[in-house]
PDB file of C-alpha atoms and ligand atoms in Angstrom:
ATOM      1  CA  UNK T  13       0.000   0.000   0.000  1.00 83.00           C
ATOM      2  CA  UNK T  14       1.060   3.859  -0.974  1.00 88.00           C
ATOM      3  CA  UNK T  15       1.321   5.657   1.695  1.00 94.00           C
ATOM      4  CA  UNK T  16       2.215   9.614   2.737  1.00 91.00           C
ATOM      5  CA  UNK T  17       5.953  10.090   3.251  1.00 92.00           C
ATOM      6  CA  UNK T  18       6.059  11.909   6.704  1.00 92.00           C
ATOM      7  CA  UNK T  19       6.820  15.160   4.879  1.00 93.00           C
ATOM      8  CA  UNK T  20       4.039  15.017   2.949  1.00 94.00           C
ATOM      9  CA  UNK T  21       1.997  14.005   6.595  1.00 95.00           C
ATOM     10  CA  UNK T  22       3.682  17.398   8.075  1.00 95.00           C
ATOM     11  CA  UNK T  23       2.615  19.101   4.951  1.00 94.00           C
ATOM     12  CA  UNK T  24      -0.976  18.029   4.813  1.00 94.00           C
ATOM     13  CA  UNK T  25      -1.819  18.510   8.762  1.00 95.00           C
ATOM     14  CA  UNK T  26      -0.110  21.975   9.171  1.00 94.00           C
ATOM     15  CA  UNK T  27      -2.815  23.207   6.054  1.00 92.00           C
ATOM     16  CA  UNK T  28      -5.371  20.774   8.176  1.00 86.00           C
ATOM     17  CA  UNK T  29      -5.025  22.190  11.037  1.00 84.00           C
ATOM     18  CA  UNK T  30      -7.892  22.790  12.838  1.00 81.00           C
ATOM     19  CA  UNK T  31     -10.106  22.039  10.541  1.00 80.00           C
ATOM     20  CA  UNK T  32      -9.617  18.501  12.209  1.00 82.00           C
ATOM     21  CA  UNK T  33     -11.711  19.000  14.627  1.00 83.00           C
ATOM     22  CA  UNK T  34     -14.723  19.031  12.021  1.00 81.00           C
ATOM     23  CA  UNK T  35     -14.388  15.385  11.884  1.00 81.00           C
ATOM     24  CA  UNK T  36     -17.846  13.443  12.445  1.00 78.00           C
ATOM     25  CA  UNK T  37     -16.319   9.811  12.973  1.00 84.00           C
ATOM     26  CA  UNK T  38     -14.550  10.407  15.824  1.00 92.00           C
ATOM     27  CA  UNK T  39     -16.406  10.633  19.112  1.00 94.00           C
ATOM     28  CA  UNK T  40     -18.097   7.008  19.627  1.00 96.00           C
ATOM     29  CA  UNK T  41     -14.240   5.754  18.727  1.00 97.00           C
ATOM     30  CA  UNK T  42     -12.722   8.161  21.863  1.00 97.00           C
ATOM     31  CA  UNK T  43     -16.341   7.066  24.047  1.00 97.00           C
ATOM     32  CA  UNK T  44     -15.146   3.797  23.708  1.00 97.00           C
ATOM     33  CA  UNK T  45     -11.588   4.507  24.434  1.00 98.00           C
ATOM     34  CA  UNK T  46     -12.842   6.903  28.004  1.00 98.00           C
ATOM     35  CA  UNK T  47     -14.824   3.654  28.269  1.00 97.00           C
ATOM     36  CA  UNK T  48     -12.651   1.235  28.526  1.00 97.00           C
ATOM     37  CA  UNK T  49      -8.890   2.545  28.896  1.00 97.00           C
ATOM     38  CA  UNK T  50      -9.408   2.885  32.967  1.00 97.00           C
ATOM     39  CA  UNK T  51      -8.163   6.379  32.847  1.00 98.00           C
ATOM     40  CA  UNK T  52      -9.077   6.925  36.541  1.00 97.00           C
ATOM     41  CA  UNK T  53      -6.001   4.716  37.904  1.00 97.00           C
ATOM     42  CA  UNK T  54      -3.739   5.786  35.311  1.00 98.00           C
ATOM     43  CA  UNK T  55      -1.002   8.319  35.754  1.00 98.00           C
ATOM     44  CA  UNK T  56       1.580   9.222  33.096  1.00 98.00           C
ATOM     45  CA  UNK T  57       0.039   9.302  29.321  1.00 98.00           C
ATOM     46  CA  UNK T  58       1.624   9.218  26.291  1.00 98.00           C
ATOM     47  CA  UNK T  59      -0.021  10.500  23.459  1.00 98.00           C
ATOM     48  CA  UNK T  60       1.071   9.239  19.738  1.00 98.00           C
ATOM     49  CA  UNK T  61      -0.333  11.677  16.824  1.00 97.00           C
ATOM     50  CA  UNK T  62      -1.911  14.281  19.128  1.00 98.00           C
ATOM     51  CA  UNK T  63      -3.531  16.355  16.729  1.00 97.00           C
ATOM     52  CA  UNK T  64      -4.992  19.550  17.953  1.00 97.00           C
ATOM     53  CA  UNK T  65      -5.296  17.434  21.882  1.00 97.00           C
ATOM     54  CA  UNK T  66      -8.977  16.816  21.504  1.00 96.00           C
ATOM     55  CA  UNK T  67      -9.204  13.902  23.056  1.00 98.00           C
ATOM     56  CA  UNK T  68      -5.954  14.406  25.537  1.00 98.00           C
ATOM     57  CA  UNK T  69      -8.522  17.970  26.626  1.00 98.00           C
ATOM     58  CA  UNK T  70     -11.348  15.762  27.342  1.00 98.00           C
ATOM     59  CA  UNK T  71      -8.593  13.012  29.369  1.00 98.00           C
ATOM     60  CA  UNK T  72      -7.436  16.316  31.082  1.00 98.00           C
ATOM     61  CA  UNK T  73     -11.255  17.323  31.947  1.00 98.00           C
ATOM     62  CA  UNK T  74     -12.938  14.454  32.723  1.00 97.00           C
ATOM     63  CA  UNK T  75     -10.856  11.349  33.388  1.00 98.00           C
ATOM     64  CA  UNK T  76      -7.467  11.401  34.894  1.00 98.00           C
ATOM     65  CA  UNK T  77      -6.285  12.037  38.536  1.00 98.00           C
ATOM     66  CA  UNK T  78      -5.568  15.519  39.501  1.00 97.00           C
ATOM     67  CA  UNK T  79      -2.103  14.196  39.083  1.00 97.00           C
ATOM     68  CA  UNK T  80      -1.518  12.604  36.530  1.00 98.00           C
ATOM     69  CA  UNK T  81       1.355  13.331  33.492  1.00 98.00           C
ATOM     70  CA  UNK T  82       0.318  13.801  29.720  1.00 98.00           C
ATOM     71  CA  UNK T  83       3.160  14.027  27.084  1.00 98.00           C
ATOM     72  CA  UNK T  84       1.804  14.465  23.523  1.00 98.00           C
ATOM     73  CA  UNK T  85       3.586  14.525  20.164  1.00 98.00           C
ATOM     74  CA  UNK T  86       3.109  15.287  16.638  1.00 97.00           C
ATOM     75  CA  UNK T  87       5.218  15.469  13.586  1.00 96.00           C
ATOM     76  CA  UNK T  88       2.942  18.865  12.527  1.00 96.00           C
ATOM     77  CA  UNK T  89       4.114  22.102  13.755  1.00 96.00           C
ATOM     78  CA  UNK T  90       0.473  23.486  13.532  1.00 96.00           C
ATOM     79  CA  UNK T  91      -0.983  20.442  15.561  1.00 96.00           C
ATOM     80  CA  UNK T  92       1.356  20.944  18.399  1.00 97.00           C
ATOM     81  CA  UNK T  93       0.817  24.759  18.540  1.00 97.00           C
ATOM     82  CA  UNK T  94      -2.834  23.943  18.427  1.00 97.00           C
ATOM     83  CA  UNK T  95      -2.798  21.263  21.237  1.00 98.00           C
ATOM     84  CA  UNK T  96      -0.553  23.445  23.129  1.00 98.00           C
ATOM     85  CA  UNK T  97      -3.061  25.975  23.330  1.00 97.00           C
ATOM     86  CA  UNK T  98      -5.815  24.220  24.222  1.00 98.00           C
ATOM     87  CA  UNK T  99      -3.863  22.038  26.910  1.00 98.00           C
ATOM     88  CA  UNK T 100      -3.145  25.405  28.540  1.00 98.00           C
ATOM     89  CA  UNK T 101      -5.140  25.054  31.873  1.00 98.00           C
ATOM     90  CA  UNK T 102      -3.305  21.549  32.546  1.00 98.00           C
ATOM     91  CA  UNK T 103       0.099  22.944  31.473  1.00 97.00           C
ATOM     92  CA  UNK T 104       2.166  21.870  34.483  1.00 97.00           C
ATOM     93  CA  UNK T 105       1.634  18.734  33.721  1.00 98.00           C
ATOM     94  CA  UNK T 106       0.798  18.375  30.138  1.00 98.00           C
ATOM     95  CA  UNK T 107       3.120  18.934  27.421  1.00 97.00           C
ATOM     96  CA  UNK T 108       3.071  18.887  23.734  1.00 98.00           C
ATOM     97  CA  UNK T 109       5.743  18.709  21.503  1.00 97.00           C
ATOM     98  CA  UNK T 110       7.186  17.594  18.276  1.00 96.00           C
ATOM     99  CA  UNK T 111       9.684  14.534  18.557  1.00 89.00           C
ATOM    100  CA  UNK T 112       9.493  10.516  18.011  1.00 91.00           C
ATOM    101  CA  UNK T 113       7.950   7.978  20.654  1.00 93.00           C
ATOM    102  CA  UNK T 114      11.771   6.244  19.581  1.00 92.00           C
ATOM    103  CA  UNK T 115      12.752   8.990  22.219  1.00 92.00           C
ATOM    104  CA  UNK T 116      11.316   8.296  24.913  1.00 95.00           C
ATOM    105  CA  UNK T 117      12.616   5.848  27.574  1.00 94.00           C
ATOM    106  CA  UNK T 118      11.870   2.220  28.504  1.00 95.00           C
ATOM    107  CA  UNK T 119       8.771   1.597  30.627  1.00 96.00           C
ATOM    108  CA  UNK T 120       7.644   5.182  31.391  1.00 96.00           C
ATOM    109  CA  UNK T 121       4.123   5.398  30.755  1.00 98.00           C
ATOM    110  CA  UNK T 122       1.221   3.539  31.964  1.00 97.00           C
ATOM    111  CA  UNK T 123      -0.802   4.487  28.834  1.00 98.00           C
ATOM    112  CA  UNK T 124      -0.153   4.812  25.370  1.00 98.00           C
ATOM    113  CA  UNK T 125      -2.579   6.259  23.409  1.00 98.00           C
ATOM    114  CA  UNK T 126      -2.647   6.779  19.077  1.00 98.00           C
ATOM    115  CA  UNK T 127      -6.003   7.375  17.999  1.00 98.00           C
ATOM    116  CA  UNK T 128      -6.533   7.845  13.721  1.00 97.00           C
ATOM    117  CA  UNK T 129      -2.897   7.727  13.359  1.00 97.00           C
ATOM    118  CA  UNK T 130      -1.711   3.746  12.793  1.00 97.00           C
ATOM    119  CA  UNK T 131      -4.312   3.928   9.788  1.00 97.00           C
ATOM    120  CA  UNK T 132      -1.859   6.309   8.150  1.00 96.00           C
ATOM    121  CA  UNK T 133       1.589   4.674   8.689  1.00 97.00           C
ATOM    122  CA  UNK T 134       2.708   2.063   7.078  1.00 96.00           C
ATOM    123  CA  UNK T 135       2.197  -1.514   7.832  1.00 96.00           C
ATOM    124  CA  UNK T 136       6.221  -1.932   8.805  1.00 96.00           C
ATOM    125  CA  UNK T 137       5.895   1.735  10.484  1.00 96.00           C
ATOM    126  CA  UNK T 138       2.215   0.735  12.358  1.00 97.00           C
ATOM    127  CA  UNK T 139       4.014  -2.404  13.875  1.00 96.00           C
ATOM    128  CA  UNK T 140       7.499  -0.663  14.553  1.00 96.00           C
ATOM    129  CA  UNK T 141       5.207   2.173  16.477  1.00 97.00           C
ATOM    130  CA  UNK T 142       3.260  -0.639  18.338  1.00 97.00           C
ATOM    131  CA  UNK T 143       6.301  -2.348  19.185  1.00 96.00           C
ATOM    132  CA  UNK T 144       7.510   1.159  20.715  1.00 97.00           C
ATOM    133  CA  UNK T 145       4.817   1.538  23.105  1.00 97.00           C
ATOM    134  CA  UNK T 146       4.972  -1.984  24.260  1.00 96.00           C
ATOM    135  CA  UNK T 147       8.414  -0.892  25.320  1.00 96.00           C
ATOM    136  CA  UNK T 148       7.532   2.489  27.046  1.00 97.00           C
ATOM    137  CA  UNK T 149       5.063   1.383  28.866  1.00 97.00           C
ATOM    138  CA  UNK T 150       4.878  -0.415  31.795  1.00 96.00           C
ATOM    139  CA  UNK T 151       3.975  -3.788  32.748  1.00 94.00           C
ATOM    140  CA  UNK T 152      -0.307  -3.951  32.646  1.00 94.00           C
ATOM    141  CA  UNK T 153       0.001  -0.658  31.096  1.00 97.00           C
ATOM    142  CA  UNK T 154      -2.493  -0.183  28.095  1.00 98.00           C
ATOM    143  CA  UNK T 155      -2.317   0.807  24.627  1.00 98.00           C
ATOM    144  CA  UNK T 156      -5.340   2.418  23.922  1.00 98.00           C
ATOM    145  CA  UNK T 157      -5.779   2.837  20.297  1.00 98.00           C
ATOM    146  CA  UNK T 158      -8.618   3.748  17.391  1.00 98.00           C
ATOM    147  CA  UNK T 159      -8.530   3.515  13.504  1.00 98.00           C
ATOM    148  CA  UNK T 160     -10.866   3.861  10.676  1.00 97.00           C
ATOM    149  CA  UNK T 161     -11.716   0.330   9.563  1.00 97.00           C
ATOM    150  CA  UNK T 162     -13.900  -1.913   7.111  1.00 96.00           C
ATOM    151  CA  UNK T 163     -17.521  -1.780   7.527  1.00 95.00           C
ATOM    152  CA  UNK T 164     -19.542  -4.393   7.537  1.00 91.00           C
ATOM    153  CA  UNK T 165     -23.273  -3.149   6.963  1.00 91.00           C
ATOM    154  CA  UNK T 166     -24.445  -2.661   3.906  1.00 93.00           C
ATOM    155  CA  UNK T 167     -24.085   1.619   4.640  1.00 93.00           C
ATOM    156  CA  UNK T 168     -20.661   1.410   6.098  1.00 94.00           C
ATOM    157  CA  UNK T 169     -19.463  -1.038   3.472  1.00 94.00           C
ATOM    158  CA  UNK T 170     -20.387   1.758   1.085  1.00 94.00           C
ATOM    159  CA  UNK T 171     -18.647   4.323   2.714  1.00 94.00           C
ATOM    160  CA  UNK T 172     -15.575   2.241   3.006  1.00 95.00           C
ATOM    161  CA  UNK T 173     -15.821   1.142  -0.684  1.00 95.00           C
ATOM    162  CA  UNK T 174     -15.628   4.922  -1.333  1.00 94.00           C
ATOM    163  CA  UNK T 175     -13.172   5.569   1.199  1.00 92.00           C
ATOM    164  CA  UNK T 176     -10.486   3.348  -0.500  1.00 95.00           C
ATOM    165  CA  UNK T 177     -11.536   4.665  -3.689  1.00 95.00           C
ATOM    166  CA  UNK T 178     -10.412   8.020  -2.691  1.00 94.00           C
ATOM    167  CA  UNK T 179      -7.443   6.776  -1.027  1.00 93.00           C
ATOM    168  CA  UNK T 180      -6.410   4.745  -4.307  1.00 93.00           C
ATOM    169  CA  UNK T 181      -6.718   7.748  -6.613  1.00 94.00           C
ATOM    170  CA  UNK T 182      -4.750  10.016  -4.009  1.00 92.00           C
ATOM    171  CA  UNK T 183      -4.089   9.486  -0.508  1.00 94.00           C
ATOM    172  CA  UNK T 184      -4.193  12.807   0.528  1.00 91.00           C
ATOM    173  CA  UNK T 185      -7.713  13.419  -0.285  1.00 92.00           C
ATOM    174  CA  UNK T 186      -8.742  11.252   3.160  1.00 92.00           C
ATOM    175  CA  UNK T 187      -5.572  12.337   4.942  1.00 91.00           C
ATOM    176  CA  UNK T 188      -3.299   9.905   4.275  1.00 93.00           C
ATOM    177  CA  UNK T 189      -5.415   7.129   6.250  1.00 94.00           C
ATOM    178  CA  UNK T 190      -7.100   3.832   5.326  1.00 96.00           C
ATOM    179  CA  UNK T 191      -9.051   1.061   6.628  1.00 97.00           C
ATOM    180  CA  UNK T 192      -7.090  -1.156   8.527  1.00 97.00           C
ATOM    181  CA  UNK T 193      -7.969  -4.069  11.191  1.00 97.00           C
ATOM    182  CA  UNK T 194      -5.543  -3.304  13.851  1.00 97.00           C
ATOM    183  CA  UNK T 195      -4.700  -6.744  14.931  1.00 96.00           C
ATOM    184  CA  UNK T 196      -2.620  -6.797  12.209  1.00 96.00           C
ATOM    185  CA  UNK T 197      -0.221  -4.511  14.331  1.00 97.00           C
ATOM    186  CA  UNK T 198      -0.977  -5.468  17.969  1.00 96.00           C
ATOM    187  CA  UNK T 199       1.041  -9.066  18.160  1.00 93.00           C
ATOM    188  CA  UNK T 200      -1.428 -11.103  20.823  1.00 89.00           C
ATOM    189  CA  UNK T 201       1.648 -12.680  21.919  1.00 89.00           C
ATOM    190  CA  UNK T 202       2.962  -9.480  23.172  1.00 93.00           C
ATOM    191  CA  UNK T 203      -0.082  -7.874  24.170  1.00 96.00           C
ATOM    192  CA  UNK T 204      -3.809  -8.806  26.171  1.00 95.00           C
ATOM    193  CA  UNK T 205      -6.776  -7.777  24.474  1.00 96.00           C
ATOM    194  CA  UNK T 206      -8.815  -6.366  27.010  1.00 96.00           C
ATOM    195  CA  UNK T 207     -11.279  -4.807  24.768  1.00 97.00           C
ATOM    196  CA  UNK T 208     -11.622  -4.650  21.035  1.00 97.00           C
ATOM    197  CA  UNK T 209     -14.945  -2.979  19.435  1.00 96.00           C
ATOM    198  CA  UNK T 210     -15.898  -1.507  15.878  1.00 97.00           C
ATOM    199  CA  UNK T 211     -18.104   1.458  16.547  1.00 97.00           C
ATOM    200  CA  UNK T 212     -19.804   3.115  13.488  1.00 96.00           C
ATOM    201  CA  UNK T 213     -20.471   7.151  13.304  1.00 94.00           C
ATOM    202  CA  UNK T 214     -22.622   8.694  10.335  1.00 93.00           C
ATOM    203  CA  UNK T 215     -21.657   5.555   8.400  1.00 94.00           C
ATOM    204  CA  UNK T 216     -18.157   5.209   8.657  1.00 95.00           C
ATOM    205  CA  UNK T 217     -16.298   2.367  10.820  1.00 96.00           C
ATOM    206  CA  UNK T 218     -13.729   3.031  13.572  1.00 97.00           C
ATOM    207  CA  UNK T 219     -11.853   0.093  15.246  1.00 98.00           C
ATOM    208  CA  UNK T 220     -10.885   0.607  18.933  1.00 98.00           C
ATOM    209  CA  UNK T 221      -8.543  -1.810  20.697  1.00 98.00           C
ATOM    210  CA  UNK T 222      -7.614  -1.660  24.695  1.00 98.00           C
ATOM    211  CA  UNK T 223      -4.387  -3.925  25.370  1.00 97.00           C
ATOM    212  CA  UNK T 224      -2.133  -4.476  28.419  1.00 97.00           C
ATOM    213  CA  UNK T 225       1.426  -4.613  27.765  1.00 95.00           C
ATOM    214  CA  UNK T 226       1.218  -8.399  29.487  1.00 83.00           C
ATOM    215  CA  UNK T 227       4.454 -10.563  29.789  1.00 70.00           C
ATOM    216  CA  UNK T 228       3.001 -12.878  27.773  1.00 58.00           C
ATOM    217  CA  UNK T 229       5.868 -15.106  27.571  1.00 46.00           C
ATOM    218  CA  UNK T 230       5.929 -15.866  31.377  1.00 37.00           C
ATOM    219  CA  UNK T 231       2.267 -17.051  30.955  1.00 40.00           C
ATOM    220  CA  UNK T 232       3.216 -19.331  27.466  1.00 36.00           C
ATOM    221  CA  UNK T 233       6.103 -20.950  29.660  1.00 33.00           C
ATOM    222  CA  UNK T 234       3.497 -21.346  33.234  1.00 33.00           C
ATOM    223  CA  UNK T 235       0.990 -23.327  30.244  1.00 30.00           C
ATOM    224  CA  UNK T 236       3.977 -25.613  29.074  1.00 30.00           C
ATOM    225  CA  UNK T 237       4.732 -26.594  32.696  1.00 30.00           C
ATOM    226  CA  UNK T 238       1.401 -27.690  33.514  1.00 29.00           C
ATOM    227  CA  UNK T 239       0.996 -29.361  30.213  1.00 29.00           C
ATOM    228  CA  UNK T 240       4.521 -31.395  30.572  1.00 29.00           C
ATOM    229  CA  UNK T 241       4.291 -32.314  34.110  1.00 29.00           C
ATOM    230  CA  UNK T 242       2.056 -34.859  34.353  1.00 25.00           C
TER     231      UNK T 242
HETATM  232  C1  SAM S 314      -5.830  11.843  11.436  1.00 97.61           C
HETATM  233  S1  SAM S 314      -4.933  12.874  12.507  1.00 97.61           S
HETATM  234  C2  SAM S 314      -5.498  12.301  14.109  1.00 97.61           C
HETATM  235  C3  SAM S 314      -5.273  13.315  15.200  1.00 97.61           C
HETATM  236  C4  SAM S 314      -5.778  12.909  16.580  1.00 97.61           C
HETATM  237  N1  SAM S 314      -5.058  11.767  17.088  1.00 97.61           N
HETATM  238  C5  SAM S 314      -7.255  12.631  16.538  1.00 97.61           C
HETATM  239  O1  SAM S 314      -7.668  11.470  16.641  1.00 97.61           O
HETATM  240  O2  SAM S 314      -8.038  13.577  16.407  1.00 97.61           O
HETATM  241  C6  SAM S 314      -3.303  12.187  12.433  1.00 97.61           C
HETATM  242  C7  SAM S 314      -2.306  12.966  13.286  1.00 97.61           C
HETATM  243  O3  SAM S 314      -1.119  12.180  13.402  1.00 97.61           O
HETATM  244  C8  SAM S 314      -0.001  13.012  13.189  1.00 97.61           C
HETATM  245  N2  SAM S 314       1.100  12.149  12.713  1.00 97.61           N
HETATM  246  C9  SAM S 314       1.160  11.435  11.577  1.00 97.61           C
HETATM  247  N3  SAM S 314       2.304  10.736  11.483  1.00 97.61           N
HETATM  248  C10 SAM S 314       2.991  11.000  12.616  1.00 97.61           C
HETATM  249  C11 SAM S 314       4.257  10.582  13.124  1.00 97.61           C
HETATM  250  N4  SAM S 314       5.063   9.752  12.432  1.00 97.61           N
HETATM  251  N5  SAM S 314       4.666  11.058  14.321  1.00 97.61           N
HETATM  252  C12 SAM S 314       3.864  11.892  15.029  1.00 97.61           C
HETATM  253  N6  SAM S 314       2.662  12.352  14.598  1.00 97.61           N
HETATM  254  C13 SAM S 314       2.223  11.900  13.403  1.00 97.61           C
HETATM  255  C14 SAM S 314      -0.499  14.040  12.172  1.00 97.61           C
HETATM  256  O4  SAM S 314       0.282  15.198  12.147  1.00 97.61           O
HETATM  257  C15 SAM S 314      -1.921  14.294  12.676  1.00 97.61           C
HETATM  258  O5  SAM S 314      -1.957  15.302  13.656  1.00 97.61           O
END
């Protein structure tokens, strides 16, 4: 699959801007997330792809502890300027910035969250960013993530027809993103689903996935014990 080279990403979101904010198939995707990403307990956030801090404002608001940590990042100039702004009553202890989640250290966060950002990456770059927050987060922290996706009602299988249509004749008419089923990035080896939903706003589909960072391995090896034992 074609996808935007990260210049032409930083070219197309600093014209976007907040325009962004207009979109209509977002908000049953970050209900979801609010839902089901235990926000309450959680306290330092990492934010992948913040765009204008939409959601991280509504995190801020409504969901975290008093003091909990929010770092956000974007590759557009405009976004972070944007999010900055409106992250302004929370800013000692929310920060946006431009940078790479490749920067950030080992097992800081206790919630990673990309939301309408995997869907534009490539498949190598979706997994190599997945892989990333499995290793800045902590153990039984989540990755709390949203995409647009295939629909699978007649309406929604309409709109993703002409969705990829769009996409195939230019992907920056839809913003660089694409359905995608995000499983294909999120290794179940690595990672415990603890929720995974398709949601479906004025016709188009949004996958959201909630998984721990689990030590997966330790549990394979405690299974092969029991089985060889006897
Ligand atoms: C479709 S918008 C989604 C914005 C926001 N997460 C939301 O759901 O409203 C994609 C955002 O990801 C940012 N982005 C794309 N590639 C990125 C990368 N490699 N590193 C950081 N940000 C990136 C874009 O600049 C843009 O702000």
């Amino acid at each position: 699959v074609k996808t935007l080279t990260q210049q032409q990403v930083r070219h197309f979101y600093n014209w976007f801007g907040s325009w962004h904010d207009r979109q209509p198939y977002e908000n049953r995707a970050f209900d979801v997330l609010v839902a089901r990403g235990d926000f309450s307990r959680a306290q330092a956030v990492f934010e992948f792809g913040c765009g204008t801090g939409r959601f991280a404002e509504r995190l801020l608001r409504d969901c975290l502890p008093p003091d909990a940590r929010y770092i956000g990042i974007d590759i557009s100039d405009t976004m972070v300027r944007l999010a900055t702004r409106r992250l302004r009553p929370w800013a000692d202890r929310a920060i946006v910035r431009t940078g790479n989640i490749w920067d950030e250290p080992d097992g800081q966060f206790d919630r990673v969250i990309s939301t309408y950002v995997l869907d534009l990456l490539s498949d190598n770059d979706a997994r190599r960013t997945v892989a990333e927050a499995h290793r800045v987060l902590t153990t039984g922290g989540y990755l709390c993530v949203a995409s647009l996706t295939f629909g699978q009602r007649p309406c929604s299988r309409i709109s993703t027809t002409v969705w990829r249509l769009a996409y195939a004749i230019q992907p920056v008419i839809v913003g660089g993103c694409r359905p995608v089923h995000l499983l294909d990035f999120v290794p179940t080896e690595e990672w415990r689903v603890v929720h995974h939903e398709t949601v479906v706003e004025w016709t188009l589909a949004s996958e959201v996935l909630v998984a721990s960072r689990d030590s997966r391995p330790v549990r394979h090896s405690a299974i092969n014990v029991a089985i060889t034992l006897p």
